[in-house]
Amino acid sequence: MTTMIIDAEPGKISASVEKTALVIIDMQRDFLEPGGFGETLGNDVSLLAKAIPPAKALLAAARRAGMLVVHTREGHRPDLSDAPPAKVNRGSPTHRIGAPGPMGRILIRGEPGQDIIPELYPIEGEVVIDKPGKGAFFATDLGLVLANKAIDTLLVCGVTTEVCVHTTIREGNDRGYRCIAVGDACGSYFPEFHDVALRMVKAQGGIFGWVTDAARVVSALEASAAEAAE
Ligand code: C5J
């Protein structure tokens, strides 16, 4: 086992690299690129772009370390049979889930907009989880994938911080995973929600988990690799 010690709040956390998974939440064109779901909801998608370089650095380090990498994509079946009417019937009818947009039907599996941005595109061997809800555990086989690899710690990043990232961390925490939010590799259309969401994770002695940043994870991984090579 290779141990890494990640500097984080509310305190350092020691984890086995083999038992840690990087979970990248919903870094999809529909949320990050103009013309997608996020923009049709009236959001400034450029606010999410600053999460891309830290997420890229994190992904590269996880790949070098041979860590399990999981990518999630929020989206629905083309017939919307897995999309609750309460979720679909919100906002203007032209901007709803399933409506046509410049990147295909909004948040529909298989459409270009529902796919992951090129900068973080999955490679062979990485797990892609299509999820119908905000949390990555809800109505998916993520728990099974993690159990089969004996994973006990999750490094979580992606978009948006206070919605799908936060819901996944809460779900993971309740399932017994040690969840570490990688703050600068998360993004929100609302900077104040981003900040408060991260504060909520680490408050009360880490009520939902830990918060760190990409550079601190990369340096923990480099240090563990150097020690293993000695
Ligand atoms: C949202 C997400 N915000 N991935 N989805 O609808 O956070």
XYZ file of C-alpha atoms and ligand atoms in Angstrom:
237
model
C 0.000 0.000 0.000
C 1.215 3.511 -0.838
C 0.267 6.085 1.771
C -0.231 9.761 0.994
C -0.745 12.515 3.535
C -2.888 15.322 2.187
C -2.769 18.727 3.798
C -6.414 19.737 4.211
C -8.934 21.387 6.471
C -9.971 20.750 9.158
C -6.804 18.638 9.392
C -4.318 16.511 7.461
C -5.670 13.239 6.164
C -3.676 10.081 5.534
C -5.011 7.800 2.801
C -3.934 4.809 0.809
C -3.520 5.697 -2.886
C -4.919 2.295 -3.866
C -8.038 2.850 -1.748
C -8.673 6.381 -3.011
C -10.726 7.312 -6.065
C -10.807 10.614 -7.898
C -14.459 11.398 -8.634
C -14.917 14.163 -11.199
C -18.468 15.414 -11.134
C -20.291 16.539 -14.290
C -17.516 18.408 -16.116
C -19.845 18.376 -19.107
C -20.151 20.695 -22.072
C -23.772 21.360 -21.052
C -22.567 23.033 -17.856
C -19.270 24.578 -18.969
C -19.708 25.688 -22.570
C -21.847 28.421 -24.115
C -25.140 27.114 -25.512
C -25.553 24.371 -22.917
C -27.965 23.749 -20.058
C -26.106 26.045 -17.656
C -26.227 28.995 -20.003
C -29.869 28.415 -20.959
C -30.685 28.698 -17.246
C -29.226 32.205 -17.353
C -25.836 31.454 -15.842
C -22.438 32.881 -16.785
C -20.620 29.692 -17.772
C -17.228 31.424 -17.850
C -17.316 31.276 -14.027
C -16.789 27.514 -14.192
C -13.734 27.693 -16.466
C -11.294 28.417 -13.663
C -11.886 24.948 -12.223
C -10.536 23.328 -15.405
C -6.736 23.812 -14.934
C -6.726 22.518 -11.312
C -8.985 19.605 -12.314
C -6.616 18.812 -15.189
C -3.603 18.832 -12.867
C -5.448 16.586 -10.423
C -6.507 14.173 -13.147
C -2.963 13.970 -14.525
C -1.574 13.248 -11.035
C -4.233 10.601 -10.355
C -3.431 8.937 -13.674
C 0.304 8.939 -12.900
C -0.430 7.363 -9.513
C -2.661 4.678 -11.052
C -5.610 5.852 -8.940
C -9.156 4.837 -9.801
C -10.728 7.699 -11.782
C -14.495 8.068 -12.029
C -16.198 10.647 -14.250
C -19.890 11.386 -13.854
C -22.339 12.913 -16.302
C -25.747 14.217 -15.349
C -28.286 13.285 -18.012
C -31.372 11.391 -18.995
C -32.609 8.773 -21.412
C -33.819 10.198 -24.744
C -37.419 9.260 -23.888
C -37.057 11.050 -20.519
C -38.402 7.968 -18.730
C -35.795 8.453 -15.972
C -36.406 12.203 -15.647
C -38.888 13.154 -12.945
C -41.542 15.561 -14.275
C -40.799 17.780 -11.274
C -37.243 18.169 -12.605
C -38.164 18.557 -16.281
C -41.059 20.967 -15.933
C -39.060 23.863 -14.604
C -38.110 27.081 -16.332
C -38.961 28.140 -19.832
C -40.185 25.221 -22.057
C -37.555 26.027 -24.705
C -34.762 25.610 -22.147
C -35.894 22.458 -20.414
C -34.176 19.079 -20.205
C -34.778 17.348 -23.546
C -35.291 20.590 -25.482
C -33.137 21.043 -28.608
C -30.087 23.275 -28.201
C -26.907 24.124 -30.115
C -25.149 21.071 -28.625
C -28.083 18.699 -29.113
C -30.955 17.946 -26.771
C -30.252 19.426 -23.352
C -28.891 16.932 -20.766
C -29.795 13.914 -22.888
C -27.411 10.954 -22.898
C -25.511 10.561 -26.139
C -25.904 14.211 -27.173
C -22.698 16.249 -27.651
C -23.597 18.681 -24.859
C -24.030 15.906 -22.319
C -20.492 14.665 -22.866
C -17.404 15.579 -20.879
C -15.313 18.591 -21.936
C -12.297 17.684 -24.109
C -9.794 18.952 -21.501
C -10.825 16.218 -19.039
C -11.998 13.533 -21.425
C -11.896 10.012 -19.946
C -9.309 7.574 -21.193
C -9.419 3.783 -21.439
C -9.874 2.167 -18.036
C -11.626 5.115 -16.392
C -15.186 4.706 -15.199
C -17.963 6.880 -16.601
C -21.172 6.996 -14.589
C -24.336 8.437 -16.111
C -26.494 9.784 -13.327
C -30.092 10.984 -13.456
C -29.889 12.948 -10.212
C -27.623 15.450 -8.538
C -25.847 12.920 -6.299
C -23.558 10.410 -8.019
C -24.769 7.528 -5.825
C -28.468 8.000 -6.574
C -29.768 5.417 -9.085
C -26.257 4.494 -10.296
C -23.795 1.645 -9.735
C -21.107 3.933 -8.293
C -21.278 2.229 -4.890
C -20.692 -1.154 -6.496
C -17.751 0.121 -8.557
C -16.120 1.594 -5.432
C -16.806 -1.503 -3.297
C -15.253 -3.770 -5.929
C -12.033 -1.750 -5.700
C -12.157 -1.561 -1.878
C -12.201 2.241 -2.055
C -12.571 4.087 1.267
C -11.617 7.665 0.358
C -12.989 9.958 -2.362
C -11.302 13.022 -3.819
C -14.250 14.931 -5.243
C -14.172 17.834 -7.694
C -16.273 19.174 -10.555
C -19.388 21.257 -11.003
C -21.304 22.685 -9.472
C -19.859 22.941 -5.995
C -23.094 23.462 -4.091
C -25.294 21.177 -6.203
C -23.871 17.929 -7.610
C -20.495 18.028 -5.855
C -22.064 18.757 -2.478
C -24.854 16.203 -2.897
C -22.300 13.536 -3.827
C -20.111 14.362 -0.831
C -23.122 14.150 1.480
C -24.161 10.830 -0.048
C -20.605 9.494 0.149
C -20.171 10.626 3.742
C -23.362 8.846 4.788
C -22.119 5.691 3.071
C -18.914 5.726 5.121
C -16.493 7.183 2.568
C -13.967 9.801 3.652
C -14.764 12.598 1.219
C -12.208 15.255 0.348
C -13.459 18.211 -1.689
C -10.752 19.618 -3.945
C -11.954 23.196 -3.757
C -10.179 24.945 -6.620
C -11.104 22.079 -8.966
C -14.778 22.735 -8.192
C -16.805 25.520 -9.739
C -20.106 27.302 -9.342
C -22.112 29.930 -11.185
C -22.428 31.565 -7.745
C -19.024 32.269 -6.147
C -20.655 32.872 -2.771
C -22.375 29.447 -2.882
C -19.047 27.835 -3.824
C -17.329 29.363 -0.800
C -20.108 28.522 1.626
C -20.490 24.978 0.263
C -16.809 24.286 0.923
C -17.014 25.854 4.365
C -19.986 23.593 5.133
C -17.983 20.459 4.277
C -15.154 21.227 6.691
C -17.116 22.960 9.474
C -17.808 21.287 12.824
C -14.609 19.242 12.686
C -15.348 18.100 9.122
C -19.053 17.324 9.321
C -19.112 16.112 5.685
C -15.384 15.646 5.115
C -12.246 17.601 4.253
C -11.346 20.456 1.907
C -8.055 20.851 0.107
C -6.818 22.077 -3.285
C -5.303 20.451 -6.348
C -1.715 21.535 -5.606
C -1.816 19.944 -2.153
C -3.136 16.655 -3.572
C -0.517 16.661 -6.331
C 2.256 17.276 -3.821
C 0.960 14.515 -1.517
C 0.955 12.104 -4.450
C 4.444 13.146 -5.533
C 5.764 12.708 -1.999
C 4.200 9.245 -1.705
C 5.639 8.210 -5.078
C 9.110 9.455 -4.070
C 8.927 7.534 -0.806
C 7.784 4.367 -2.584
C 10.731 4.669 -5.009
C 13.295 4.821 -2.172
C -26.781 21.213 -11.725
C -24.759 19.916 -11.348
N -26.287 22.299 -11.131
N -23.969 19.092 -11.978
N -26.008 20.100 -11.882
O -27.908 21.205 -12.154
O -24.397 20.533 -10.370
